[in-house]
PDB file of C-alpha atoms in Angstrom:
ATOM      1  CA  UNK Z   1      55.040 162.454 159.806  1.00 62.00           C
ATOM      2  CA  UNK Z   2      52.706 161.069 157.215  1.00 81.00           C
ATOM      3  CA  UNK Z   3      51.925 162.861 154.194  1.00 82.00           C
ATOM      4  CA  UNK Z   4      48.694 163.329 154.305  1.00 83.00           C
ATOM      5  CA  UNK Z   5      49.160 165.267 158.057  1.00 87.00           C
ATOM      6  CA  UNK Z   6      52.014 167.544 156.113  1.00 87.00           C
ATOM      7  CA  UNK Z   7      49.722 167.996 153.223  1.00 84.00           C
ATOM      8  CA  UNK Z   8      47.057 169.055 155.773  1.00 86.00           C
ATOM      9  CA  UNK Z   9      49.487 171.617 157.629  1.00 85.00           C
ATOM     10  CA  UNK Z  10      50.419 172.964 154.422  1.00 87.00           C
ATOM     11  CA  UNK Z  11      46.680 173.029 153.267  1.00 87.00           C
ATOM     12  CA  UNK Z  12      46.199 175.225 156.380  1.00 85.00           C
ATOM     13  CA  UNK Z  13      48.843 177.464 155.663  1.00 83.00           C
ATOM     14  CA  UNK Z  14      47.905 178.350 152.651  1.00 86.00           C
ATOM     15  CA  UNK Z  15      44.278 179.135 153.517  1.00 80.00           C
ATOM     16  CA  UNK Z  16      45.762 181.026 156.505  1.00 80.00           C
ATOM     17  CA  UNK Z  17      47.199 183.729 154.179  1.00 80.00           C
ATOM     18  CA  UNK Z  18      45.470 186.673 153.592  1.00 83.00           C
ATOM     19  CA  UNK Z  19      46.356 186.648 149.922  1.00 81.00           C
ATOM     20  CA  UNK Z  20      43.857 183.690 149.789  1.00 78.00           C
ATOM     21  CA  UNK Z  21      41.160 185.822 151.580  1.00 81.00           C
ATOM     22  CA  UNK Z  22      41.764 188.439 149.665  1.00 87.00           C
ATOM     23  CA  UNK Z  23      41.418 186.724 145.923  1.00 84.00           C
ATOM     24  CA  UNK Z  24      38.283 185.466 146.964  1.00 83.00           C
ATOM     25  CA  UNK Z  25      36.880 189.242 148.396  1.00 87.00           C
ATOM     26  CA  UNK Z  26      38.236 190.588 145.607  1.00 88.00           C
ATOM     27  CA  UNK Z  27      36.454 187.634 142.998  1.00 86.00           C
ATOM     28  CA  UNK Z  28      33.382 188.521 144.643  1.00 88.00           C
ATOM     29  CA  UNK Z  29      33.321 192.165 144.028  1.00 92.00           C
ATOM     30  CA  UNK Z  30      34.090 191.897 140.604  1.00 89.00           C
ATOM     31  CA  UNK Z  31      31.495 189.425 139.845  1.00 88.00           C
ATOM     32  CA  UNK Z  32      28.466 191.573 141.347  1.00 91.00           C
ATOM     33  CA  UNK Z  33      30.031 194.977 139.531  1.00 93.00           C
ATOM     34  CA  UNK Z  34      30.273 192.791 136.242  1.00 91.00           C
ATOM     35  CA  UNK Z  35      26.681 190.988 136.588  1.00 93.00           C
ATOM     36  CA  UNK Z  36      25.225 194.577 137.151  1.00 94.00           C
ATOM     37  CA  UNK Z  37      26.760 196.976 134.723  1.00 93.00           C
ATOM     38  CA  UNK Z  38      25.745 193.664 132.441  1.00 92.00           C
ATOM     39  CA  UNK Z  39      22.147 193.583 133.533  1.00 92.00           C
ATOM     40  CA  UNK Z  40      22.222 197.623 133.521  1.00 91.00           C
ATOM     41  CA  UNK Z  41      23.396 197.573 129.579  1.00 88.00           C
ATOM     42  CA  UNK Z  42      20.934 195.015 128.153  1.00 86.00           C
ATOM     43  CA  UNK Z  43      18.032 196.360 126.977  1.00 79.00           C
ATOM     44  CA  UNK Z  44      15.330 193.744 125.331  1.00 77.00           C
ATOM     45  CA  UNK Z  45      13.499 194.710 122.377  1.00 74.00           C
ATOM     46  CA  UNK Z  46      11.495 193.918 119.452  1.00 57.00           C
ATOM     47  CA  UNK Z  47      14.935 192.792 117.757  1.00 66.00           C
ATOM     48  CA  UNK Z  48      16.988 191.641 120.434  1.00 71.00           C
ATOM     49  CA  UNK Z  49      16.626 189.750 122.920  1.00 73.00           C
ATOM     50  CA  UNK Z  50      18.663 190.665 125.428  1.00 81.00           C
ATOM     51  CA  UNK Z  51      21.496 188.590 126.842  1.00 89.00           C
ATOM     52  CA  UNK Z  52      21.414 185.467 126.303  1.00 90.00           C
ATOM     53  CA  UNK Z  53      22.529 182.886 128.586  1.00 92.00           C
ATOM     54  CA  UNK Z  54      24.153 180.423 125.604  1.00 92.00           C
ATOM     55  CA  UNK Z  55      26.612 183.369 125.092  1.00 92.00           C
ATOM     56  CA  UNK Z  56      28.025 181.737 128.339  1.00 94.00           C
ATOM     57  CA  UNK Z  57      29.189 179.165 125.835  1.00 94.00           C
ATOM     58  CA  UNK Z  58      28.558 179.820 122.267  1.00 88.00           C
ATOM     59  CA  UNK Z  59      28.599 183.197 120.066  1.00 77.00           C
ATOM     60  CA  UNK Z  60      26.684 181.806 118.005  1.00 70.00           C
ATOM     61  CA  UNK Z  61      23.857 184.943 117.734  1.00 65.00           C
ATOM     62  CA  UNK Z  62      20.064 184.294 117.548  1.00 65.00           C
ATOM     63  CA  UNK Z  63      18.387 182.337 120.255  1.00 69.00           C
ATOM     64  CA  UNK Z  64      19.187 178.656 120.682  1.00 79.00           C
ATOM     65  CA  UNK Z  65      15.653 176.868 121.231  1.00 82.00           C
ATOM     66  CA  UNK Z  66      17.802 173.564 122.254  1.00 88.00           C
ATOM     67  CA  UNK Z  67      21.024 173.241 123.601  1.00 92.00           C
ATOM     68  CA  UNK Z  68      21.383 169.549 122.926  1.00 87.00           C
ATOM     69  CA  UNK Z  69      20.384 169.724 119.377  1.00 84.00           C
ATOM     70  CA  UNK Z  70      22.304 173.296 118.404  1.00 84.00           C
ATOM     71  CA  UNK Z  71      25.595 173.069 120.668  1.00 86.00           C
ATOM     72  CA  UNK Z  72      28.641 173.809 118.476  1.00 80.00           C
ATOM     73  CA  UNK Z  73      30.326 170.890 116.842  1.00 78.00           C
ATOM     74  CA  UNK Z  74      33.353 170.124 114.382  1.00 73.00           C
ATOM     75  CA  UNK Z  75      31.210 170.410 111.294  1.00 65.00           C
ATOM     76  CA  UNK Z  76      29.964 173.527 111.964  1.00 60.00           C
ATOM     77  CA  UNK Z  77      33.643 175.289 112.682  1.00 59.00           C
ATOM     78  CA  UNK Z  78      35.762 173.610 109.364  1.00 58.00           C
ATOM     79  CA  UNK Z  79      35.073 176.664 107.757  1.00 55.00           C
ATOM     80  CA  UNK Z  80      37.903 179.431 107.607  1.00 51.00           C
ATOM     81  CA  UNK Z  81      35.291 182.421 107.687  1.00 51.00           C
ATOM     82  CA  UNK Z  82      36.291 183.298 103.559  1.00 50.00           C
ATOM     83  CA  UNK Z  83      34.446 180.005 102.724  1.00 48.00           C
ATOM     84  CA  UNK Z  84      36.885 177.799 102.255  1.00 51.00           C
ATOM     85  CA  UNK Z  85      36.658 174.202 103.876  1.00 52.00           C
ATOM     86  CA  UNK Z  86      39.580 172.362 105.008  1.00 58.00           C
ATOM     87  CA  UNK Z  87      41.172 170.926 108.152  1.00 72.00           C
ATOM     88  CA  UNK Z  88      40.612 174.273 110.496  1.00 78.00           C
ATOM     89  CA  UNK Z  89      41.010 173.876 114.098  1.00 84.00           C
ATOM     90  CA  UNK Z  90      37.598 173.735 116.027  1.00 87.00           C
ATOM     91  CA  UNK Z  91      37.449 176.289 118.700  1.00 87.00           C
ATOM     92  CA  UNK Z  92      35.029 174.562 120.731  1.00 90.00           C
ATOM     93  CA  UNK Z  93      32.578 176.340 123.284  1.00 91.00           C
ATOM     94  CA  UNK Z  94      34.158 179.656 122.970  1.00 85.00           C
ATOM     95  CA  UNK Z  95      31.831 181.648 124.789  1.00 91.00           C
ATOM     96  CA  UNK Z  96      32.094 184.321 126.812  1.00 94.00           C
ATOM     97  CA  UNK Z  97      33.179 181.751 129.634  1.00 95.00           C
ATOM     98  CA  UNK Z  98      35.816 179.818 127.492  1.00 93.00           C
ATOM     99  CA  UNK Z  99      36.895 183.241 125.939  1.00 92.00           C
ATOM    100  CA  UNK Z 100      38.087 184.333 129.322  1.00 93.00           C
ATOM    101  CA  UNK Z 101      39.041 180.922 131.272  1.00 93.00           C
ATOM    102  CA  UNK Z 102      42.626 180.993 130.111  1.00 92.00           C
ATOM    103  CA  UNK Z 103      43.394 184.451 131.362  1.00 91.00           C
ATOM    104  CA  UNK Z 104      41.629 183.609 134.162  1.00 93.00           C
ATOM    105  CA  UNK Z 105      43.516 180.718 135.046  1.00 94.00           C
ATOM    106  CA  UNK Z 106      47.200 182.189 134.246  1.00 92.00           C
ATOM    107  CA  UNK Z 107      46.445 185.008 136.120  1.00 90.00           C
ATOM    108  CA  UNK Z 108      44.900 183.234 139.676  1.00 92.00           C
ATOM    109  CA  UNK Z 109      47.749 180.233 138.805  1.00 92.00           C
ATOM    110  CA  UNK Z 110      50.323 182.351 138.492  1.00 91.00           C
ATOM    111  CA  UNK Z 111      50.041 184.470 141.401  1.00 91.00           C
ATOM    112  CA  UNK Z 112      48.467 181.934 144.255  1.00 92.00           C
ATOM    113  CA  UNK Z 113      51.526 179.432 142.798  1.00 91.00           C
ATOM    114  CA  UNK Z 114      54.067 181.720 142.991  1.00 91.00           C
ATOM    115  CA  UNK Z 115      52.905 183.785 145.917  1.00 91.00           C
ATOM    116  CA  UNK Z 116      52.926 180.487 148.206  1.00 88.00           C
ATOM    117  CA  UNK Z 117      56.424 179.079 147.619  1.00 87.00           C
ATOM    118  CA  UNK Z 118      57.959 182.791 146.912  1.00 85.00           C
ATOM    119  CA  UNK Z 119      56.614 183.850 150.145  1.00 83.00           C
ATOM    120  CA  UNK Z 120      58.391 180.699 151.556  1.00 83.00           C
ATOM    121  CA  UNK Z 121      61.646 182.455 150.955  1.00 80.00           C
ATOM    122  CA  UNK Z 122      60.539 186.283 151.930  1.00 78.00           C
ATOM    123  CA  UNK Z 123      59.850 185.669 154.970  1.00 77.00           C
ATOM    124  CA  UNK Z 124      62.694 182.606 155.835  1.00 76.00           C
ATOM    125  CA  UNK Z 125      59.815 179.723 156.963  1.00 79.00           C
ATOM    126  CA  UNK Z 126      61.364 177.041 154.961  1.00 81.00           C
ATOM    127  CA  UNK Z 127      64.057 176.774 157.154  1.00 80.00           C
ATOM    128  CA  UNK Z 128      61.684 176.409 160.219  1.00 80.00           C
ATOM    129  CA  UNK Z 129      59.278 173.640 157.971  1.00 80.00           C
ATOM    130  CA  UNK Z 130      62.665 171.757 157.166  1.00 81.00           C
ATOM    131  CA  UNK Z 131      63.210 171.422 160.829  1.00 78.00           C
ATOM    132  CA  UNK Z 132      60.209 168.942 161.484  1.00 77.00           C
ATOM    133  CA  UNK Z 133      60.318 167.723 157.984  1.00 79.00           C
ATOM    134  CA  UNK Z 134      63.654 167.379 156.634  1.00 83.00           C
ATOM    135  CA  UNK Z 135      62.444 165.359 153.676  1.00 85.00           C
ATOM    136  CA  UNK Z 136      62.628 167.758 151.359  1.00 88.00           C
ATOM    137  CA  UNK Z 137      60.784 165.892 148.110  1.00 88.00           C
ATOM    138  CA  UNK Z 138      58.250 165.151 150.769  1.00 90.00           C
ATOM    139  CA  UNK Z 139      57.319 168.742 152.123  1.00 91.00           C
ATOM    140  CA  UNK Z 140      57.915 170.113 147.961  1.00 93.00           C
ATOM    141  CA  UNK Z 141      55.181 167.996 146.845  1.00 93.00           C
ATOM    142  CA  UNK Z 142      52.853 168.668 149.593  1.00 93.00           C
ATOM    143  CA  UNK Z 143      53.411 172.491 148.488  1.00 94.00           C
ATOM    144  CA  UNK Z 144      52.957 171.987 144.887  1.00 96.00           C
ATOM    145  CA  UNK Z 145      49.807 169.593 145.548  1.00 95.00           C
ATOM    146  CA  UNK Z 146      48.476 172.779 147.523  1.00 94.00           C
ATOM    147  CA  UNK Z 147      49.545 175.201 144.828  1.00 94.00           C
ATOM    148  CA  UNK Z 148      47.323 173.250 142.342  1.00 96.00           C
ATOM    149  CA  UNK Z 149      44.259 172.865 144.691  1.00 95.00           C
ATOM    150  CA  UNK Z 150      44.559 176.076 145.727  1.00 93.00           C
ATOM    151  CA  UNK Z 151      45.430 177.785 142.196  1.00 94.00           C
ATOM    152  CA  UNK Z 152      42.376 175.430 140.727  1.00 96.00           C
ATOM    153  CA  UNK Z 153      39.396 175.901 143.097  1.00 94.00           C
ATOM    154  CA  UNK Z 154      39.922 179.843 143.731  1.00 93.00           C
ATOM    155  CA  UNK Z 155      39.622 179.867 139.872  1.00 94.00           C
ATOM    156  CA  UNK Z 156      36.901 177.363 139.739  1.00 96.00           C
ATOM    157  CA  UNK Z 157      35.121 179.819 142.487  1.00 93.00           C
ATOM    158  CA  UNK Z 158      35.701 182.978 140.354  1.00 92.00           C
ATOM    159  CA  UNK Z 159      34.212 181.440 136.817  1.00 95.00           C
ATOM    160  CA  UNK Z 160      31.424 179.848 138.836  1.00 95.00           C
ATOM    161  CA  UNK Z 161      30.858 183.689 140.463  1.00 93.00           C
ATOM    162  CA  UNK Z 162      31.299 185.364 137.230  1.00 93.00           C
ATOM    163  CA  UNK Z 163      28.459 183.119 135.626  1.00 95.00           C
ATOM    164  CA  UNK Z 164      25.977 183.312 138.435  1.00 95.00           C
ATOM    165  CA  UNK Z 165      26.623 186.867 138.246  1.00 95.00           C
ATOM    166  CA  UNK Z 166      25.324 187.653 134.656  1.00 95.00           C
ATOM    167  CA  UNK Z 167      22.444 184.703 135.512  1.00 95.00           C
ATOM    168  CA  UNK Z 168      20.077 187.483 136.583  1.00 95.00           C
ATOM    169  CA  UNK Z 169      20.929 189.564 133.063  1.00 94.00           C
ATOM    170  CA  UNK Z 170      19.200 186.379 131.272  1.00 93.00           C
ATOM    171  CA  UNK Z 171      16.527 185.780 133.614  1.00 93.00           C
ATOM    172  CA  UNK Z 172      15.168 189.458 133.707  1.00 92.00           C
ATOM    173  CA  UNK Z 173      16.983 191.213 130.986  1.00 90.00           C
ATOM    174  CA  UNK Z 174      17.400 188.094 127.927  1.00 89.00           C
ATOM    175  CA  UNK Z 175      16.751 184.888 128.015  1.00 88.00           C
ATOM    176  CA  UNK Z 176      17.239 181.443 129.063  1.00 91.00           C
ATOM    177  CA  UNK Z 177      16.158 179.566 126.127  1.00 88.00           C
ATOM    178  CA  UNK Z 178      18.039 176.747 125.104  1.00 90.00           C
ATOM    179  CA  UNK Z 179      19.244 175.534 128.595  1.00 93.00           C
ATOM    180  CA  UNK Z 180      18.933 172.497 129.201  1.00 92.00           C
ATOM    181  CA  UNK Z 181      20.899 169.624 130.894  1.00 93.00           C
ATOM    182  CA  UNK Z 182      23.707 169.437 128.801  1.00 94.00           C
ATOM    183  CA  UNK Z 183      24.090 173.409 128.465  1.00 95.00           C
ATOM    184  CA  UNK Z 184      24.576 172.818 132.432  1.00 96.00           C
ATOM    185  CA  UNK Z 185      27.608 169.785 132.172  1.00 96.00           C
ATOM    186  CA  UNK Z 186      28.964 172.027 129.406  1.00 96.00           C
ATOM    187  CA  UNK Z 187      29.571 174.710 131.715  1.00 97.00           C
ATOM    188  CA  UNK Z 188      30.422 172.894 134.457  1.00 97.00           C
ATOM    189  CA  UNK Z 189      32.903 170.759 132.317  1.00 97.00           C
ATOM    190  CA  UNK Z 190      34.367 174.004 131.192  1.00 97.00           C
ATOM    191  CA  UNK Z 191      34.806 175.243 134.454  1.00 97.00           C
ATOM    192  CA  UNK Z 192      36.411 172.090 135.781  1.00 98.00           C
ATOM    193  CA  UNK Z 193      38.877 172.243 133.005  1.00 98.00           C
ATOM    194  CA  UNK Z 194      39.682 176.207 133.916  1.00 97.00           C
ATOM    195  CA  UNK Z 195      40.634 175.063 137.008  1.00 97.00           C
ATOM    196  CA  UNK Z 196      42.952 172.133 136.252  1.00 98.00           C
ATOM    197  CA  UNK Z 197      44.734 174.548 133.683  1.00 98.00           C
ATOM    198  CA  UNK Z 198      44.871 177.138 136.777  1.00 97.00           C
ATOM    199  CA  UNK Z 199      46.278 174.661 139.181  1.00 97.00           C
ATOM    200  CA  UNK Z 200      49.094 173.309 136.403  1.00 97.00           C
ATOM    201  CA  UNK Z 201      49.884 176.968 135.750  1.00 96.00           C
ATOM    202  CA  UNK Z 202      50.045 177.256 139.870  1.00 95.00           C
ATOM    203  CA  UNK Z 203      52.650 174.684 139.425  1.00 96.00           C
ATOM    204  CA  UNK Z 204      54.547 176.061 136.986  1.00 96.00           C
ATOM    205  CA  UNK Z 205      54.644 179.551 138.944  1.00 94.00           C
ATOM    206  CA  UNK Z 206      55.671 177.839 142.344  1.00 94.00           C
ATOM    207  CA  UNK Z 207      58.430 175.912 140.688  1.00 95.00           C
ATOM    208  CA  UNK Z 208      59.682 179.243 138.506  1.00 94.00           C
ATOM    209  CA  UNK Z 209      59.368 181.465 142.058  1.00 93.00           C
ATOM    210  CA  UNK Z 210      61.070 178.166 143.951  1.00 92.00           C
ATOM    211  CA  UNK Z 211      64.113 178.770 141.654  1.00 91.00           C
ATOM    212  CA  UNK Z 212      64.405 182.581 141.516  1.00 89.00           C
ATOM    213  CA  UNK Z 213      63.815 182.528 145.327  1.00 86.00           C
ATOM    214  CA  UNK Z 214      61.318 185.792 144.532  1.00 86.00           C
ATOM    215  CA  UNK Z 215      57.389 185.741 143.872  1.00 87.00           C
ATOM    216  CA  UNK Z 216      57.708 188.667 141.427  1.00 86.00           C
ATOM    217  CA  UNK Z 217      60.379 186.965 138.656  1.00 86.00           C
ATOM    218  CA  UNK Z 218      57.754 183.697 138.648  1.00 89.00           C
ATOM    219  CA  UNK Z 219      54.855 186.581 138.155  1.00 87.00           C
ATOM    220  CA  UNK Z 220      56.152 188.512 135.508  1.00 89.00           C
ATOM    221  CA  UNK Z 221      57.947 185.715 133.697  1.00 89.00           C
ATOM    222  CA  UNK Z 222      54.196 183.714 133.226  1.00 86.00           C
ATOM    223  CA  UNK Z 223      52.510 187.446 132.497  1.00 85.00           C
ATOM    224  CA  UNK Z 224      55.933 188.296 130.267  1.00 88.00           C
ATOM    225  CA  UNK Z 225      55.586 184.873 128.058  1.00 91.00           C
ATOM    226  CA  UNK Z 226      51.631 185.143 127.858  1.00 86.00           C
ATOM    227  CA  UNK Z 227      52.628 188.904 125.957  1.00 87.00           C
ATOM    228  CA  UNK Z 228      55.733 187.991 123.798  1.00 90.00           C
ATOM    229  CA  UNK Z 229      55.205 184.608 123.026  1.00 88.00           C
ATOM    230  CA  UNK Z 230      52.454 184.794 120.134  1.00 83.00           C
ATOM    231  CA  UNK Z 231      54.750 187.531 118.405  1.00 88.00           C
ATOM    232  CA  UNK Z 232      57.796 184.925 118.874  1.00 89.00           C
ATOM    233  CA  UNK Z 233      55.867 182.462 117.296  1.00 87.00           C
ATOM    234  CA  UNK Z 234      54.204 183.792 114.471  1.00 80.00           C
ATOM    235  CA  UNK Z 235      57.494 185.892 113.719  1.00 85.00           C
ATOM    236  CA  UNK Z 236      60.235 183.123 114.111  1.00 88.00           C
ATOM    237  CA  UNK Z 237      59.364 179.965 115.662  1.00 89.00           C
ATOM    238  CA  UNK Z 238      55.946 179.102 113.413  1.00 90.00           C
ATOM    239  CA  UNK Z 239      56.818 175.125 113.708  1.00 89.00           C
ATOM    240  CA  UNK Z 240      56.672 175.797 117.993  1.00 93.00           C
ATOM    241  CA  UNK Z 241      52.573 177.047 117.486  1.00 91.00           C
ATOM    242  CA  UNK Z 242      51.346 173.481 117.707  1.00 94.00           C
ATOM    243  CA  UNK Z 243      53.488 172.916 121.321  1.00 95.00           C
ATOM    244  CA  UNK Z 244      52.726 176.834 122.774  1.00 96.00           C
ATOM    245  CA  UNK Z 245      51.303 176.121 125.989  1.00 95.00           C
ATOM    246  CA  UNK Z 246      49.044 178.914 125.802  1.00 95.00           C
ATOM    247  CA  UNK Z 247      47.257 177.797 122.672  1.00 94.00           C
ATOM    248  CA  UNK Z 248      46.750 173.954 124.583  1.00 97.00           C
ATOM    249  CA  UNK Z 249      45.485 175.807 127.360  1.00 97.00           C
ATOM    250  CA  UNK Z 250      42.771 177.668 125.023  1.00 96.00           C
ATOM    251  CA  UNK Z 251      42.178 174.294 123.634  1.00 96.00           C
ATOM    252  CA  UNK Z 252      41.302 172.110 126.927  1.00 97.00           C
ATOM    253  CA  UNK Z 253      39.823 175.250 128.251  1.00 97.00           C
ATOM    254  CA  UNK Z 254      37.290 175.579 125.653  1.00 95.00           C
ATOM    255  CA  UNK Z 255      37.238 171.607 124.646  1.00 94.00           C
ATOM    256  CA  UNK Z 256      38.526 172.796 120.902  1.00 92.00           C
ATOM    257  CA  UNK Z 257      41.463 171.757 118.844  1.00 92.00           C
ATOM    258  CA  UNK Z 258      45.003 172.957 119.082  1.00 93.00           C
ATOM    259  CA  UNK Z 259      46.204 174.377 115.573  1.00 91.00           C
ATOM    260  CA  UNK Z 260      49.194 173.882 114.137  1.00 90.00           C
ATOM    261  CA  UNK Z 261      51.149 176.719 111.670  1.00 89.00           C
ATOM    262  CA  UNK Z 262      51.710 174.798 107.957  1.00 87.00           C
ATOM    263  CA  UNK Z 263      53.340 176.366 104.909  1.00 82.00           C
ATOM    264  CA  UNK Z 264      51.171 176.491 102.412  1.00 72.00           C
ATOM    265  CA  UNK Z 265      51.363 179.676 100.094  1.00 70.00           C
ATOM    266  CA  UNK Z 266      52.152 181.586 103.459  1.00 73.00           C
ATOM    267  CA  UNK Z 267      51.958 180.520 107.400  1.00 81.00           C
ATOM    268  CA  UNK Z 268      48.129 178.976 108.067  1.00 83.00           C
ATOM    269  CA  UNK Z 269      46.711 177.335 110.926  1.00 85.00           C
ATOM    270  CA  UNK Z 270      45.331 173.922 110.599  1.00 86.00           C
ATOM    271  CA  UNK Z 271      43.953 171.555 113.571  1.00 87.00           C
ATOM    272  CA  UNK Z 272      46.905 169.766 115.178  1.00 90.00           C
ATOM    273  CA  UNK Z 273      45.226 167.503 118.501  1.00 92.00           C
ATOM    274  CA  UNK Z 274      42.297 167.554 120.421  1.00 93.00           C
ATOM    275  CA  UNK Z 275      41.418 168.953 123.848  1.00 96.00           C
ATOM    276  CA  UNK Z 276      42.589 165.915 125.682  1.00 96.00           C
ATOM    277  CA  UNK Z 277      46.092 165.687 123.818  1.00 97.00           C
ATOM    278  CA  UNK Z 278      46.490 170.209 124.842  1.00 97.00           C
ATOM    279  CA  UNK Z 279      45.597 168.847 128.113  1.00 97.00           C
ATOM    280  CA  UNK Z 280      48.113 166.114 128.438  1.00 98.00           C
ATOM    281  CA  UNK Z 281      50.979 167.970 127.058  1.00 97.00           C
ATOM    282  CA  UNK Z 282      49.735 171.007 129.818  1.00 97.00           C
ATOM    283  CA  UNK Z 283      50.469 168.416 132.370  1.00 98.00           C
ATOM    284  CA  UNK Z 284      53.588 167.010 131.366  1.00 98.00           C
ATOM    285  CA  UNK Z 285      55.031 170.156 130.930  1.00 97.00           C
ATOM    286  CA  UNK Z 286      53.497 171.120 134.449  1.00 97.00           C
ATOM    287  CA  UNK Z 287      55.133 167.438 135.644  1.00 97.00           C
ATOM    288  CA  UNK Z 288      58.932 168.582 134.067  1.00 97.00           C
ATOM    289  CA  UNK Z 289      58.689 171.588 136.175  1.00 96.00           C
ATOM    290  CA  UNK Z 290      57.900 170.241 139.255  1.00 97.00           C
ATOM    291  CA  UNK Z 291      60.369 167.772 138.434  1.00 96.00           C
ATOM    292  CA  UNK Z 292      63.299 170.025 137.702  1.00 96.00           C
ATOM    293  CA  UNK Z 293      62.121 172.044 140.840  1.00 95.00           C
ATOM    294  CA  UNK Z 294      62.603 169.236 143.416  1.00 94.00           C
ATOM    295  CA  UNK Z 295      66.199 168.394 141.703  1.00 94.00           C
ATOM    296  CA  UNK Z 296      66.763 172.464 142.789  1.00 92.00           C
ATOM    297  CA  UNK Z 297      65.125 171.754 145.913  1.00 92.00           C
ATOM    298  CA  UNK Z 298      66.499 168.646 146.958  1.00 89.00           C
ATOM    299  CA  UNK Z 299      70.802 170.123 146.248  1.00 85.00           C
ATOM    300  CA  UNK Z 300      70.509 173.915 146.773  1.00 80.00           C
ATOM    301  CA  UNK Z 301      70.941 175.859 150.334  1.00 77.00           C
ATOM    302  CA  UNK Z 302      67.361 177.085 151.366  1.00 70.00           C
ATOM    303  CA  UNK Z 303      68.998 180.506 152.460  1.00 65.00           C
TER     304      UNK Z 303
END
């Protein structure tokens, strides 16, 4: 069999599960209670205007007559808040969007990637989809190819629904001002780099629930690290900030910098890479699991 015929059949499978269905119902509902209570609570007046539709992006306050001209850069972020000036990570465009993407993604990642290998061993089909393809690093990269898709655009689909949702709260309740062409490839470039992080986290899940042969441990392992990790990190393992997946995934989320913890009178954070570097490491650390996981595939009993 070709690959791209078993990446189809496993493409169908996965959309054949209800859990698929239901993340997307369940999306859906959200977004419309969201975009009205959202619409409900702003209330323009002589001193506000309302919601604006740059808070998609930028928290920046006041209303942004140009996009172009007034979207956040480096020079306005090297500023610790205290002013001081130094080397301070830029955040990047974190709006309401960007504040939100990386839960987002860990969440929808972790449970469509572990839910579609994890259910692989629930209910015993890998031993039937070994029988017509016994290649086993053939059929696990299909599935973790899926798991990213999958993980990425049912992500993509629920920030996309979540900011057409509070559209309407601008229109007839804010404003607009400010949008322009770029506002629109910012969002959509922040979107697009949700869903990547979703669909590495996907991977990370399928190969955590491929090795504990349970959906669940792969769940609350991702959900248990995105709690204890920080206080790990700022506690005892300060020189790990600058490689904590979660903080990359922030930073290519949000197109920001990743920070790194320096000693200096105390623990402070200081910019460490750029988007593109978080991103990179995010994928190589997706590519060593998925690595490691075929190894466990490829020598380990199915049953």
């Amino acid at each position: 069999m070709s690959f791209l015929r078993l990446l189809g059949s496993e493409l169908e499978r996965f959309l054949a599960r209800r859990l698929a269905r239901g993340l997307v119902l369940t999306v859906l509902a959200i977004g419309a209670l969201v975009g009205v209570l959202v619409f409900i609570n702003s209330h323009p007046d002589t001193w506000n205007s309302g919601f604006r539709a740059t808070d998609l992006l930028s928290g920046f306050g006041g209303d942004i007559t140009d996009w172009s001209e007034q979207r956040p850069t480096r020079s306005g972020f090297v500023e610790d808040g205290y002013g001081n000036w130094g080397n301070y990570p830029y955040p990047g465009l974190e709006g309401i969007v960007g504040g939100i993407g990386m839960t987002v993604a860990l969440l929808f990642g972790g449970v469509v990637g572990a839910s579609f290998l994890g259910a692989e061993y629930r209910y015993g089909t890998i031993e039937q989809v070994l029988l017509w393809e016994p290649r086993r690093h053939r059929l696990l990269a299909a599935k973790y190819l899926v798991a990213f898709l999958g993980s990425a655009l049912i992500t993509m689909f629920a920030i996309a629904c979540f900011s057409a949702a509070l559209w309407p709260a601008a229109v007839w309740r804010g404003t607009t001002a400010g949008v322009d062409g770029r506002f629109w490839l910012d969002l959509a470039s922040v979107i697009l780099r949700t869903g990547i992080v979703a669909g590495l986290f996907g991977i990370i899940a399928a190969t955590v629930a491929l090795m504990t042969k349970h959906t669940t441990a792969a769940i609350m392992g991702m959900l248990g690290y995105n709690i204890v990790a920080g206080i790990v990190i700022a506690l005892w393992l300060q020189r790990f900030h600058r490689w904590d997946p979660l903080q990359n995934a922030v930073a290519f989320i949000t197109e920001g910098d990743a920070g790194k913890m320096v000693k200096d009178q105390g623990w402070e954070i200081v910019s460490s890479h750029t988007y593109l570097s978080a991103g990179a490491l995010l994928a190589a650390y997706a590519a060593v699991f998925a690595a490691a996981g075929i190894v466990v595939f490829r020598r380990r009993d199915v049953t």
